[in-house]
PDB file of C-alpha atoms and ligand atoms in Angstrom:
ATOM      1  CA  UNK A1362      -7.165  -2.487 -17.845  1.00 74.00           C
ATOM      2  CA  UNK A1363      -5.747  -5.191 -15.800  1.00 92.00           C
ATOM      3  CA  UNK A1364      -7.417  -8.431 -14.631  1.00 97.00           C
ATOM      4  CA  UNK A1365      -6.652 -10.081 -11.401  1.00 98.00           C
ATOM      5  CA  UNK A1366      -7.582 -13.702 -10.278  1.00 98.00           C
ATOM      6  CA  UNK A1367      -7.808 -13.809  -6.571  1.00 98.00           C
ATOM      7  CA  UNK A1368      -8.818 -16.890  -4.705  1.00 98.00           C
ATOM      8  CA  UNK A1369      -8.955 -18.713  -1.267  1.00 98.00           C
ATOM      9  CA  UNK A1370      -8.276 -22.481  -1.311  1.00 98.00           C
ATOM     10  CA  UNK A1371      -7.844 -24.891   1.554  1.00 97.00           C
ATOM     11  CA  UNK A1372      -7.436 -28.195  -0.212  1.00 97.00           C
ATOM     12  CA  UNK A1373      -6.231 -27.104  -3.635  1.00 98.00           C
ATOM     13  CA  UNK A1374      -9.307 -27.440  -5.868  1.00 98.00           C
ATOM     14  CA  UNK A1375      -9.942 -23.687  -6.114  1.00 98.00           C
ATOM     15  CA  UNK A1376      -6.192 -23.027  -6.694  1.00 98.00           C
ATOM     16  CA  UNK A1377      -6.339 -25.361  -9.635  1.00 98.00           C
ATOM     17  CA  UNK A1378      -9.117 -23.614 -11.155  1.00 98.00           C
ATOM     18  CA  UNK A1379      -7.767 -20.127 -10.375  1.00 98.00           C
ATOM     19  CA  UNK A1380      -4.445 -21.011 -12.052  1.00 98.00           C
ATOM     20  CA  UNK A1381      -6.284 -22.395 -15.165  1.00 98.00           C
ATOM     21  CA  UNK A1382      -8.304 -19.091 -15.456  1.00 98.00           C
ATOM     22  CA  UNK A1383      -5.129 -16.772 -14.867  1.00 98.00           C
ATOM     23  CA  UNK A1384      -3.247 -18.765 -17.517  1.00 97.00           C
ATOM     24  CA  UNK A1385      -6.135 -18.589 -19.984  1.00 97.00           C
ATOM     25  CA  UNK A1386      -6.504 -14.895 -19.505  1.00 97.00           C
ATOM     26  CA  UNK A1387      -2.833 -13.920 -18.936  1.00 97.00           C
ATOM     27  CA  UNK A1388      -3.998 -12.320 -15.773  1.00 97.00           C
ATOM     28  CA  UNK A1389      -2.249 -11.775 -12.565  1.00 98.00           C
ATOM     29  CA  UNK A1390      -3.021 -14.130  -9.666  1.00 98.00           C
ATOM     30  CA  UNK A1391      -2.969 -13.557  -5.852  1.00 98.00           C
ATOM     31  CA  UNK A1392      -3.911 -16.029  -2.997  1.00 98.00           C
ATOM     32  CA  UNK A1393      -6.039 -15.133   0.001  1.00 98.00           C
ATOM     33  CA  UNK A1394      -4.355 -16.571   3.063  1.00 98.00           C
ATOM     34  CA  UNK A1395      -5.598 -16.649   6.681  1.00 98.00           C
ATOM     35  CA  UNK A1396      -3.052 -15.828   9.577  1.00 98.00           C
ATOM     36  CA  UNK A1397      -4.470 -18.823  11.646  1.00 97.00           C
ATOM     37  CA  UNK A1398      -4.144 -22.192   9.997  1.00 96.00           C
ATOM     38  CA  UNK A1399      -7.240 -24.275   9.695  1.00 97.00           C
ATOM     39  CA  UNK A1400      -7.011 -27.942  11.072  1.00 97.00           C
ATOM     40  CA  UNK A1401      -5.868 -30.671   8.751  1.00 94.00           C
ATOM     41  CA  UNK A1402      -8.446 -33.110  10.086  1.00 96.00           C
ATOM     42  CA  UNK A1403     -11.242 -32.780   7.621  1.00 95.00           C
ATOM     43  CA  UNK A1404     -14.104 -33.523  10.099  1.00 96.00           C
ATOM     44  CA  UNK A1405     -12.757 -30.968  12.546  1.00 98.00           C
ATOM     45  CA  UNK A1406     -12.534 -28.520   9.715  1.00 97.00           C
ATOM     46  CA  UNK A1407     -16.011 -29.023   8.499  1.00 97.00           C
ATOM     47  CA  UNK A1408     -17.667 -28.510  11.874  1.00 97.00           C
ATOM     48  CA  UNK A1409     -15.343 -25.482  12.653  1.00 98.00           C
ATOM     49  CA  UNK A1410     -16.315 -24.104   9.189  1.00 98.00           C
ATOM     50  CA  UNK A1411     -20.042 -24.528  10.111  1.00 98.00           C
ATOM     51  CA  UNK A1412     -19.617 -22.482  13.302  1.00 98.00           C
ATOM     52  CA  UNK A1413     -17.693 -19.851  11.429  1.00 98.00           C
ATOM     53  CA  UNK A1414     -20.076 -19.512   8.512  1.00 98.00           C
ATOM     54  CA  UNK A1415     -23.176 -19.425  10.658  1.00 97.00           C
ATOM     55  CA  UNK A1416     -21.749 -16.777  13.045  1.00 98.00           C
ATOM     56  CA  UNK A1417     -20.428 -14.646  10.266  1.00 97.00           C
ATOM     57  CA  UNK A1418     -16.816 -14.851  11.456  1.00 98.00           C
ATOM     58  CA  UNK A1419     -14.274 -12.945   9.585  1.00 98.00           C
ATOM     59  CA  UNK A1420     -10.627 -14.448   9.926  1.00 98.00           C
ATOM     60  CA  UNK A1421      -7.716 -12.187   9.940  1.00 98.00           C
ATOM     61  CA  UNK A1422      -5.695 -12.344   6.596  1.00 98.00           C
ATOM     62  CA  UNK A1423      -2.206 -11.637   5.477  1.00 98.00           C
ATOM     63  CA  UNK A1424      -1.935  -8.702   3.227  1.00 97.00           C
ATOM     64  CA  UNK A1425      -2.672  -9.573  -0.471  1.00 96.00           C
ATOM     65  CA  UNK A1426       0.480  -9.706  -2.575  1.00 94.00           C
ATOM     66  CA  UNK A1427      -0.811  -7.078  -5.086  1.00 96.00           C
ATOM     67  CA  UNK A1428      -2.618  -3.810  -4.934  1.00 95.00           C
ATOM     68  CA  UNK A1429      -6.275  -4.417  -5.742  1.00 95.00           C
ATOM     69  CA  UNK A1430      -6.637  -0.777  -6.617  1.00 94.00           C
ATOM     70  CA  UNK A1431      -4.767  -1.384  -9.770  1.00 95.00           C
ATOM     71  CA  UNK A1432      -7.451  -3.855 -11.184  1.00 97.00           C
ATOM     72  CA  UNK A1433     -10.897  -3.089 -12.490  1.00 95.00           C
ATOM     73  CA  UNK A1434     -11.794  -6.702 -13.281  1.00 98.00           C
ATOM     74  CA  UNK A1435     -11.513  -9.259 -10.622  1.00 98.00           C
ATOM     75  CA  UNK A1436     -12.100 -12.975 -10.955  1.00 98.00           C
ATOM     76  CA  UNK A1437     -12.864 -14.182  -7.364  1.00 98.00           C
ATOM     77  CA  UNK A1438     -12.630 -17.810  -6.378  1.00 99.00           C
ATOM     78  CA  UNK A1439     -13.766 -19.705  -3.224  1.00 99.00           C
ATOM     79  CA  UNK A1440     -14.593 -23.181  -2.172  1.00 98.00           C
ATOM     80  CA  UNK A1441     -18.287 -23.491  -0.987  1.00 98.00           C
ATOM     81  CA  UNK A1442     -18.247 -23.688   2.803  1.00 98.00           C
ATOM     82  CA  UNK A1443     -21.808 -24.568   4.230  1.00 98.00           C
ATOM     83  CA  UNK A1444     -23.721 -23.280   1.284  1.00 98.00           C
ATOM     84  CA  UNK A1445     -21.753 -19.976   1.007  1.00 98.00           C
ATOM     85  CA  UNK A1446     -18.303 -18.657   0.363  1.00 98.00           C
ATOM     86  CA  UNK A1447     -15.439 -19.423   2.750  1.00 98.00           C
ATOM     87  CA  UNK A1448     -14.943 -17.099   5.794  1.00 98.00           C
ATOM     88  CA  UNK A1449     -11.622 -16.022   4.408  1.00 98.00           C
ATOM     89  CA  UNK A1450     -13.298 -14.845   1.238  1.00 98.00           C
ATOM     90  CA  UNK A1451     -15.852 -12.779   3.438  1.00 98.00           C
ATOM     91  CA  UNK A1452     -12.948 -11.107   5.130  1.00 98.00           C
ATOM     92  CA  UNK A1453     -11.289 -10.211   1.843  1.00 98.00           C
ATOM     93  CA  UNK A1454     -14.524  -8.744   0.361  1.00 98.00           C
ATOM     94  CA  UNK A1455     -15.049  -6.688   3.394  1.00 97.00           C
ATOM     95  CA  UNK A1456     -11.638  -5.212   2.954  1.00 96.00           C
ATOM     96  CA  UNK A1457     -12.067  -3.970  -0.554  1.00 96.00           C
ATOM     97  CA  UNK A1458     -13.880  -0.951  -2.024  1.00 95.00           C
ATOM     98  CA  UNK A1459     -15.906  -2.607  -4.909  1.00 97.00           C
ATOM     99  CA  UNK A1460     -17.314   0.568  -6.437  1.00 96.00           C
ATOM    100  CA  UNK A1461     -16.555   0.608 -10.281  1.00 94.00           C
ATOM    101  CA  UNK A1462     -15.105  -2.945 -10.256  1.00 97.00           C
ATOM    102  CA  UNK A1463     -16.490  -5.890 -12.429  1.00 98.00           C
ATOM    103  CA  UNK A1464     -16.300  -9.244 -10.582  1.00 98.00           C
ATOM    104  CA  UNK A1465     -16.506 -12.745 -12.076  1.00 98.00           C
ATOM    105  CA  UNK A1466     -16.926 -15.106  -9.075  1.00 98.00           C
ATOM    106  CA  UNK A1467     -16.433 -18.770  -9.262  1.00 98.00           C
ATOM    107  CA  UNK A1468     -17.127 -21.413  -6.582  1.00 99.00           C
ATOM    108  CA  UNK A1469     -15.788 -24.928  -6.212  1.00 99.00           C
ATOM    109  CA  UNK A1470     -17.957 -27.320  -4.425  1.00 98.00           C
ATOM    110  CA  UNK A1471     -19.125 -30.902  -3.984  1.00 98.00           C
ATOM    111  CA  UNK A1472     -22.572 -30.305  -5.579  1.00 98.00           C
ATOM    112  CA  UNK A1473     -24.258 -28.050  -3.205  1.00 98.00           C
ATOM    113  CA  UNK A1474     -23.626 -24.370  -4.213  1.00 98.00           C
ATOM    114  CA  UNK A1475     -26.461 -23.183  -1.856  1.00 98.00           C
ATOM    115  CA  UNK A1476     -26.972 -19.499  -1.652  1.00 98.00           C
ATOM    116  CA  UNK A1477     -23.355 -18.616  -2.731  1.00 98.00           C
ATOM    117  CA  UNK A1478     -24.508 -16.492  -5.794  1.00 98.00           C
ATOM    118  CA  UNK A1479     -26.839 -14.214  -3.861  1.00 98.00           C
ATOM    119  CA  UNK A1480     -24.426 -14.001  -0.931  1.00 98.00           C
ATOM    120  CA  UNK A1481     -21.729 -12.787  -3.469  1.00 98.00           C
ATOM    121  CA  UNK A1482     -24.168 -10.153  -4.811  1.00 98.00           C
ATOM    122  CA  UNK A1483     -24.769  -8.876  -1.271  1.00 98.00           C
ATOM    123  CA  UNK A1484     -21.174  -8.871  -0.191  1.00 98.00           C
ATOM    124  CA  UNK A1485     -19.867  -7.169  -3.499  1.00 98.00           C
ATOM    125  CA  UNK A1486     -22.129  -4.123  -3.132  1.00 96.00           C
ATOM    126  CA  UNK A1487     -20.994  -1.458  -5.631  1.00 96.00           C
ATOM    127  CA  UNK A1488     -19.481  -3.937  -8.070  1.00 98.00           C
ATOM    128  CA  UNK A1489     -20.893  -5.252 -11.252  1.00 98.00           C
ATOM    129  CA  UNK A1490     -21.320  -8.976 -10.342  1.00 98.00           C
ATOM    130  CA  UNK A1491     -21.349 -11.427 -13.264  1.00 98.00           C
ATOM    131  CA  UNK A1492     -22.881 -14.881 -13.134  1.00 97.00           C
ATOM    132  CA  UNK A1493     -21.116 -17.218 -10.809  1.00 98.00           C
ATOM    133  CA  UNK A1494     -19.304 -20.316 -12.303  1.00 98.00           C
ATOM    134  CA  UNK A1495     -19.966 -23.430 -10.192  1.00 98.00           C
ATOM    135  CA  UNK A1496     -17.149 -25.966 -10.361  1.00 98.00           C
ATOM    136  CA  UNK A1497     -18.038 -29.319  -9.001  1.00 98.00           C
ATOM    137  CA  UNK A1498     -15.490 -31.679  -7.596  1.00 98.00           C
ATOM    138  CA  UNK A1499     -15.782 -35.284  -6.253  1.00 98.00           C
ATOM    139  CA  UNK A1500     -13.026 -34.742  -3.453  1.00 97.00           C
ATOM    140  CA  UNK A1501     -10.130 -34.018  -5.843  1.00 97.00           C
ATOM    141  CA  UNK A1502     -11.573 -35.039  -9.087  1.00 98.00           C
ATOM    142  CA  UNK A1503     -12.919 -32.456 -11.377  1.00 98.00           C
ATOM    143  CA  UNK A1504     -16.621 -33.334 -12.352  1.00 98.00           C
ATOM    144  CA  UNK A1505     -17.722 -30.084 -14.276  1.00 98.00           C
ATOM    145  CA  UNK A1506     -16.793 -30.568 -17.979  1.00 98.00           C
ATOM    146  CA  UNK A1507     -13.670 -28.380 -18.856  1.00 97.00           C
ATOM    147  CA  UNK A1508     -15.551 -27.052 -21.717  1.00 98.00           C
ATOM    148  CA  UNK A1509     -18.048 -25.295 -19.399  1.00 98.00           C
ATOM    149  CA  UNK A1510     -15.232 -23.755 -17.385  1.00 98.00           C
ATOM    150  CA  UNK A1511     -13.587 -22.549 -20.639  1.00 97.00           C
ATOM    151  CA  UNK A1512     -16.813 -21.189 -22.009  1.00 98.00           C
ATOM    152  CA  UNK A1513     -17.277 -19.183 -18.851  1.00 98.00           C
ATOM    153  CA  UNK A1514     -13.674 -17.954 -19.075  1.00 97.00           C
ATOM    154  CA  UNK A1515     -14.416 -16.824 -22.625  1.00 97.00           C
ATOM    155  CA  UNK A1516     -17.091 -14.373 -21.425  1.00 95.00           C
ATOM    156  CA  UNK A1517     -14.629 -12.435 -19.305  1.00 95.00           C
ATOM    157  CA  UNK A1518     -13.999  -9.076 -20.825  1.00 86.00           C
TER     158      UNK A1518
HETATM  159  C1  LIG B 498     -15.934 -26.431   5.950  1.00 70.30           C
HETATM  160  C2  LIG B 498     -16.357 -27.049   4.699  1.00 70.30           C
HETATM  161  C3  LIG B 498     -17.656 -26.847   4.194  1.00 70.30           C
HETATM  162  C4  LIG B 498     -18.154 -27.256   2.946  1.00 70.30           C
HETATM  163  N1  LIG B 498     -19.420 -27.113   2.573  1.00 70.30           N
HETATM  164  C5  LIG B 498     -19.944 -27.439   1.378  1.00 70.30           C
HETATM  165  C6  LIG B 498     -21.149 -27.188   0.840  1.00 70.30           C
HETATM  166  O1  LIG B 498     -21.926 -26.484   1.658  1.00 70.30           O
HETATM  167  N2  LIG B 498     -21.507 -27.507  -0.321  1.00 70.30           N
HETATM  168  C7  LIG B 498     -20.648 -28.240  -1.158  1.00 70.30           C
HETATM  169  O2  LIG B 498     -21.151 -28.610  -2.243  1.00 70.30           O
HETATM  170  N3  LIG B 498     -19.383 -28.488  -0.690  1.00 70.30           N
HETATM  171  C8  LIG B 498     -18.965 -28.119   0.517  1.00 70.30           C
HETATM  172  N4  LIG B 498     -17.611 -28.424   0.872  1.00 70.30           N
HETATM  173  C9  LIG B 498     -16.769 -29.039  -0.098  1.00 70.30           C
HETATM  174  C10 LIG B 498     -15.881 -28.031  -0.771  1.00 70.30           C
HETATM  175  O3  LIG B 498     -16.664 -26.917  -1.292  1.00 70.30           O
HETATM  176  C11 LIG B 498     -15.096 -28.760  -1.942  1.00 70.30           C
HETATM  177  O4  LIG B 498     -14.377 -29.777  -1.586  1.00 70.30           O
HETATM  178  C12 LIG B 498     -14.184 -27.544  -2.529  1.00 70.30           C
HETATM  179  O5  LIG B 498     -13.786 -27.911  -3.969  1.00 70.30           O
HETATM  180  C13 LIG B 498     -12.799 -27.392  -1.791  1.00 70.30           C
HETATM  181  O6  LIG B 498     -12.020 -26.473  -2.318  1.00 70.30           O
HETATM  182  P1  LIG B 498     -10.494 -26.226  -1.959  1.00 70.30           P
HETATM  183  O7  LIG B 498      -9.868 -27.574  -2.284  1.00 70.30           O
HETATM  184  O8  LIG B 498      -9.968 -25.180  -2.794  1.00 70.30           O
HETATM  185  O9  LIG B 498     -10.382 -25.873  -0.499  1.00 70.30           O
HETATM  186  C14 LIG B 498     -17.186 -27.967   2.117  1.00 70.30           C
HETATM  187  C15 LIG B 498     -15.960 -28.266   2.522  1.00 70.30           C
HETATM  188  C16 LIG B 498     -15.563 -27.647   3.794  1.00 70.30           C
HETATM  189  C17 LIG B 498     -14.128 -27.959   4.224  1.00 70.30           C
END
């Protein structure tokens, strides 16, 4: 059965980890993209993100480049936005029927994962949800040891 790595990334950290996982597994990869561009100014983005996460906003997405129905194992990556997954990932999860799928979530962050793991469990109802990999960055620099990431990848079946 096929494995898909699907991710959203604003600044590139989550993309870097998604590519590493896809390469290591020989899996397909697809990016979640919002129709509306987020602002480049980081402070503006952070406060807009707060409003969106707190209000449960679901941004409109471009169609995914692959048919998710063809995959039963999904590695799902998000940056942490205000202690949860990014709104784009919320939109994506709402658009998929999760029954029968196994999901390996990972979340890049600056050290505050918050309630991302329990939010994933709730949003992925019907799926088997595996333990979340938290990948810490200091801005663009990876802080989590690479061996921790590789160990987690090694558990993906
Ligand atoms: C709107 C916004 C909210 C964020 N909230 C958190 C947070 O709650 N906890 C945390 O550790 N990092 C937070 N961050 C930092 C990002 O999670 C971190 O930089 C992540 O690696 C960015 O991934 P990306 O480069 O793929 O977009 C936030 C960043 C943004 C833009």
